PDB file of C-alpha atoms in Angstrom:
ATOM      1  CA  ALA T   1     114.751 104.730 112.031  1.00 84.00           C
ATOM      2  CA  VAL T   2     116.852 101.605 112.633  1.00 86.00           C
ATOM      3  CA  ILE T   3     119.776 103.039 110.656  1.00 90.00           C
ATOM      4  CA  PHE T   4     119.670 106.228 112.724  1.00 90.00           C
ATOM      5  CA  VAL T   5     119.349 104.410 116.049  1.00 91.00           C
ATOM      6  CA  ILE T   6     122.143 101.905 115.360  1.00 92.00           C
ATOM      7  CA  THR T   7     124.547 104.568 114.054  1.00 92.00           C
ATOM      8  CA  ILE T   8     123.980 107.036 116.888  1.00 93.00           C
ATOM      9  CA  ALA T   9     123.907 104.226 119.483  1.00 92.00           C
ATOM     10  CA  SER T  10     127.341 103.117 118.253  1.00 91.00           C
ATOM     11  CA  LEU T  11     128.675 106.611 118.835  1.00 90.00           C
ATOM     12  CA  VAL T  12     127.054 107.226 122.221  1.00 92.00           C
ATOM     13  CA  THR T  13     127.725 103.794 123.704  1.00 91.00           C
ATOM     14  CA  SER T  14     131.386 103.956 122.676  1.00 87.00           C
ATOM     15  CA  LEU T  15     131.752 107.319 124.397  1.00 88.00           C
ATOM     16  CA  ILE T  16     129.979 106.125 127.533  1.00 91.00           C
ATOM     17  CA  TYR T  17     132.074 102.984 127.683  1.00 89.00           C
ATOM     18  CA  LYS T  18     135.385 104.765 127.113  1.00 86.00           C
ATOM     19  CA  PHE T  19     134.863 107.740 129.395  1.00 88.00           C
ATOM     20  CA  ILE T  20     132.519 106.434 132.119  1.00 91.00           C
ATOM     21  CA  LEU T  21     132.259 102.655 132.394  1.00 90.00           C
ATOM     22  CA  ALA T  22     135.876 101.623 131.718  1.00 88.00           C
ATOM     23  CA  PRO T  23     137.600 104.251 133.918  1.00 89.00           C
ATOM     24  CA  LEU T  24     135.235 103.584 136.840  1.00 92.00           C
ATOM     25  CA  ASP T  25     135.546  99.799 136.381  1.00 90.00           C
ATOM     26  CA  LEU T  26     131.787  99.470 135.815  1.00 91.00           C
ATOM     27  CA  THR T  27     132.023  97.407 132.623  1.00 87.00           C
ATOM     28  CA  TYR T  28     129.615  94.832 134.060  1.00 91.00           C
ATOM     29  CA  LEU T  29     126.852  97.440 133.631  1.00 92.00           C
ATOM     30  CA  GLN T  30     127.437  97.823 129.889  1.00 92.00           C
ATOM     31  CA  THR T  31     124.380  95.833 128.754  1.00 91.00           C
ATOM     32  CA  ILE T  32     121.975  97.744 130.998  1.00 93.00           C
ATOM     33  CA  VAL T  33     123.478 101.120 130.112  1.00 93.00           C
ATOM     34  CA  PHE T  34     123.448 100.329 126.390  1.00 93.00           C
ATOM     35  CA  ILE T  35     119.784  99.284 126.534  1.00 92.00           C
ATOM     36  CA  LEU T  36     118.939 102.568 128.264  1.00 92.00           C
ATOM     37  CA  VAL T  37     120.804 104.544 125.606  1.00 93.00           C
ATOM     38  CA  ILE T  38     119.009 102.656 122.834  1.00 92.00           C
ATOM     39  CA  ALA T  39     115.622 103.170 124.506  1.00 91.00           C
ATOM     40  CA  ALA T  40     116.305 106.905 124.808  1.00 92.00           C
ATOM     41  CA  LEU T  41     117.271 107.126 121.127  1.00 92.00           C
ATOM     42  CA  VAL T  42     114.128 105.256 120.093  1.00 90.00           C
ATOM     43  CA  GLN T  43     112.033 107.646 122.196  1.00 91.00           C
ATOM     44  CA  PHE T  44     113.744 110.559 120.461  1.00 91.00           C
ATOM     45  CA  VAL T  45     112.945 109.080 117.028  1.00 89.00           C
ATOM     46  CA  GLU T  46     109.365 108.421 118.114  1.00 90.00           C
ATOM     47  CA  MET T  47     108.873 112.010 119.313  1.00 91.00           C
ATOM     48  CA  PHE T  48     110.477 113.387 116.147  1.00 92.00           C
ATOM     49  CA  LEU T  49     108.252 111.301 113.862  1.00 89.00           C
ATOM     50  CA  LYS T  50     105.143 112.169 115.870  1.00 90.00           C
ATOM     51  CA  LYS T  51     105.907 115.886 115.549  1.00 93.00           C
ATOM     52  CA  VAL T  52     107.227 116.049 111.968  1.00 92.00           C
ATOM     53  CA  MET T  53     105.525 113.131 110.147  1.00 91.00           C
ATOM     54  CA  PRO T  54     102.287 112.102 111.926  1.00 91.00           C
ATOM     55  CA  PRO T  55     101.061 109.814 109.086  1.00 91.00           C
ATOM     56  CA  LEU T  56     104.326 107.836 109.175  1.00 87.00           C
ATOM     57  CA  TYR T  57     104.188 107.713 112.974  1.00 88.00           C
ATOM     58  CA  ASN T  58     100.641 106.313 112.833  1.00 89.00           C
ATOM     59  CA  ALA T  59     101.545 103.829 110.092  1.00 87.00           C
ATOM     60  CA  LEU T  60     104.492 102.436 112.063  1.00 82.00           C
ATOM     61  CA  GLY T  61     102.402 102.060 115.209  1.00 81.00           C
ATOM     62  CA  VAL T  62     103.799  99.489 117.625  1.00 80.00           C
ATOM     63  CA  TYR T  63     106.737  98.606 115.382  1.00 79.00           C
ATOM     64  CA  LEU T  64     108.632 101.813 116.190  1.00 80.00           C
ATOM     65  CA  PRO T  65     109.097 101.079 119.933  1.00 81.00           C
ATOM     66  CA  LEU T  66     110.088  97.514 119.049  1.00 80.00           C
ATOM     67  CA  ILE T  67     113.388  98.875 117.721  1.00 80.00           C
ATOM     68  CA  THR T  68     114.458  98.981 121.380  1.00 75.00           C
ATOM     69  CA  THR T  69     114.189  95.202 121.656  1.00 74.00           C
ATOM     70  CA  ASN T  70     115.859  94.538 118.313  1.00 80.00           C
ATOM     71  CA  CYS T  71     118.885  92.391 119.048  1.00 83.00           C
ATOM     72  CA  ALA T  72     120.808  93.891 116.125  1.00 83.00           C
ATOM     73  CA  VAL T  73     120.872  97.312 117.785  1.00 88.00           C
ATOM     74  CA  LEU T  74     122.267  96.008 121.071  1.00 90.00           C
ATOM     75  CA  GLY T  75     124.521  93.560 119.257  1.00 90.00           C
ATOM     76  CA  VAL T  76     126.304  96.301 117.323  1.00 90.00           C
ATOM     77  CA  ALA T  77     126.911  98.344 120.470  1.00 89.00           C
ATOM     78  CA  LEU T  78     128.287  95.326 122.330  1.00 90.00           C
ATOM     79  CA  THR T  79     130.376  94.196 119.347  1.00 88.00           C
ATOM     80  CA  ASN T  80     131.997  97.625 119.058  1.00 86.00           C
ATOM     81  CA  VAL T  81     133.059  97.449 122.691  1.00 85.00           C
ATOM     82  CA  GLN T  82     134.145  93.799 122.563  1.00 84.00           C
ATOM     83  CA  ASN T  83     136.268  94.412 119.456  1.00 82.00           C
ATOM     84  CA  GLY T  84     138.060  97.174 121.344  1.00 76.00           C
ATOM     85  CA  TYR T  85     137.280  99.982 118.917  1.00 71.00           C
ATOM     86  CA  TYR T  86     137.290 102.414 121.843  1.00 66.00           C
ATOM     87  CA  GLU T  87     140.914 101.482 122.649  1.00 68.00           C
ATOM     88  CA  LYS T  88     142.284 102.703 119.299  1.00 60.00           C
ATOM     89  CA  GLY T  89     142.015 106.347 120.283  1.00 59.00           C
ATOM     90  CA  VAL T  90     139.062 108.673 120.375  1.00 56.00           C
ATOM     91  CA  GLY T  91     139.090 109.591 116.677  1.00 64.00           C
ATOM     92  CA  ILE T  92     139.951 106.332 114.934  1.00 71.00           C
ATOM     93  CA  GLY T  93     138.154 104.001 117.335  1.00 76.00           C
ATOM     94  CA  LEU T  94     135.049 106.124 117.421  1.00 82.00           C
ATOM     95  CA  LEU T  95     134.962 106.449 113.647  1.00 85.00           C
ATOM     96  CA  THR T  96     135.460 102.700 113.241  1.00 86.00           C
ATOM     97  CA  GLY T  97     132.598 101.980 115.637  1.00 86.00           C
ATOM     98  CA  VAL T  98     130.243 104.428 113.941  1.00 89.00           C
ATOM     99  CA  VAL T  99     131.105 103.118 110.465  1.00 91.00           C
ATOM    100  CA  ASN T 100     130.567  99.565 111.735  1.00 89.00           C
ATOM    101  CA  GLY T 101     127.176 100.603 113.137  1.00 91.00           C
ATOM    102  CA  PHE T 102     126.117 102.334 109.925  1.00 94.00           C
ATOM    103  CA  ALA T 103     127.263  99.450 107.717  1.00 92.00           C
ATOM    104  CA  THR T 104     125.466  96.905 109.894  1.00 90.00           C
ATOM    105  CA  ALA T 105     122.304  99.005 109.799  1.00 91.00           C
ATOM    106  CA  ALA T 106     122.551  99.361 106.013  1.00 92.00           C
ATOM    107  CA  GLY T 107     122.957  95.583 105.659  1.00 88.00           C
ATOM    108  CA  PHE T 108     119.969  95.044 107.935  1.00 87.00           C
ATOM    109  CA  PHE T 109     117.959  97.461 105.794  1.00 90.00           C
ATOM    110  CA  VAL T 110     118.896  95.612 102.596  1.00 88.00           C
ATOM    111  CA  ALA T 111     117.934  92.264 104.136  1.00 86.00           C
ATOM    112  CA  ILE T 112     114.570  93.579 105.355  1.00 87.00           C
ATOM    113  CA  VAL T 113     113.751  95.197 102.012  1.00 90.00           C
ATOM    114  CA  LEU T 114     114.646  91.989 100.158  1.00 89.00           C
ATOM    115  CA  MET T 115     112.533  89.927 102.543  1.00 88.00           C
ATOM    116  CA  ALA T 116     109.568  92.281 102.116  1.00 88.00           C
ATOM    117  CA  GLY T 117     109.873  92.106  98.332  1.00 90.00           C
ATOM    118  CA  ILE T 118     110.075  88.322  98.322  1.00 87.00           C
ATOM    119  CA  ARG T 119     107.090  88.031 100.673  1.00 86.00           C
ATOM    120  CA  GLU T 120     105.101  90.322  98.367  1.00 87.00           C
ATOM    121  CA  LYS T 121     105.900  88.090  95.380  1.00 86.00           C
ATOM    122  CA  ILE T 122     105.067  84.910  97.330  1.00 86.00           C
ATOM    123  CA  GLU T 123     101.572  86.208  98.146  1.00 82.00           C
ATOM    124  CA  HIS T 124     100.660  86.083  94.458  1.00 83.00           C
ATOM    125  CA  ASN T 125     101.946  82.522  93.870  1.00 85.00           C
ATOM    126  CA  ASN T 126     100.387  79.130  94.397  1.00 87.00           C
ATOM    127  CA  VAL T 127     101.906  77.910  97.644  1.00 85.00           C
ATOM    128  CA  PRO T 128     100.849  74.512  99.028  1.00 89.00           C
ATOM    129  CA  GLU T 129      98.447  74.826 101.950  1.00 89.00           C
ATOM    130  CA  ALA T 130     100.968  73.324 104.393  1.00 90.00           C
ATOM    131  CA  PHE T 131     103.509  76.038 103.533  1.00 87.00           C
ATOM    132  CA  LYS T 132     101.222  79.098 103.623  1.00 86.00           C
ATOM    133  CA  GLY T 133     102.049  81.804 106.133  1.00 85.00           C
ATOM    134  CA  THR T 134     104.928  81.336 108.527  1.00 87.00           C
ATOM    135  CA  PRO T 135     106.424  78.143 107.015  1.00 90.00           C
ATOM    136  CA  ILE T 136     107.105  79.710 103.611  1.00 89.00           C
ATOM    137  CA  VAL T 137     108.550  82.800 105.305  1.00 88.00           C
ATOM    138  CA  LEU T 138     110.942  80.601 107.301  1.00 91.00           C
ATOM    139  CA  VAL T 139     111.980  78.726 104.142  1.00 91.00           C
ATOM    140  CA  THR T 140     112.557  82.071 102.423  1.00 89.00           C
ATOM    141  CA  ALA T 141     114.610  83.361 105.364  1.00 89.00           C
ATOM    142  CA  GLY T 142     116.710  80.184 105.284  1.00 91.00           C
ATOM    143  CA  LEU T 143     117.379  80.571 101.570  1.00 89.00           C
ATOM    144  CA  MET T 144     118.309  84.213 102.084  1.00 87.00           C
ATOM    145  CA  ALA T 145     120.701  83.205 104.882  1.00 88.00           C
ATOM    146  CA  ILE T 146     122.384  80.730 102.562  1.00 89.00           C
ATOM    147  CA  ALA T 147     122.656  83.412  99.880  1.00 85.00           C
ATOM    148  CA  PHE T 148     124.166  85.945 102.288  1.00 83.00           C
ATOM    149  CA  CYS T 149     126.727  83.365 103.443  1.00 87.00           C
ATOM    150  CA  GLY T 150     128.243  83.743  99.987  1.00 84.00           C
ATOM    151  CA  PHE T 151     129.367  87.239 100.987  1.00 80.00           C
ATOM    152  CA  SER T 152     131.314  86.030 104.034  1.00 79.00           C
ATOM    153  CA  GLY T 153     135.033  86.572 103.813  1.00 75.00           C
ATOM    154  CA  LEU T 154     134.875  89.220 101.084  1.00 74.00           C
ATOM    155  CA  ILE T 155     136.202  92.001 103.296  1.00 66.00           C
TER     156      ILE T 155
END
């Protein structure tokens, strides 16, 4: 759901910015407009899952609407605009923004899956009482952040 929302939000927000906000000099409204677009996409995903896959919809529960408040989704839309992808022409700029959105979403997916796997393994280990729960998750997230820093500068 996050991959779909981020990818489509990249496309829609770029179009809105290029053809509505920038020509009318309403760029100061970009954050509000982007949040509305993201909320609409999340509602679309929620309705689709409720209709097509009710067990998945029920399993996700409150976590599905929380995609709207995920900073990564808004961050990608704002980054695409700030990097000027819309200025490179409709085809190239739009494609660059959508690819950036998809790649960011894929990276987010990989990080979440890794974190879930590590948390699953940690549950079956002897963790000191002081580190059980949130503290060990924060230590794990810090170690993962250090590991992902090794990929910086590759591209």
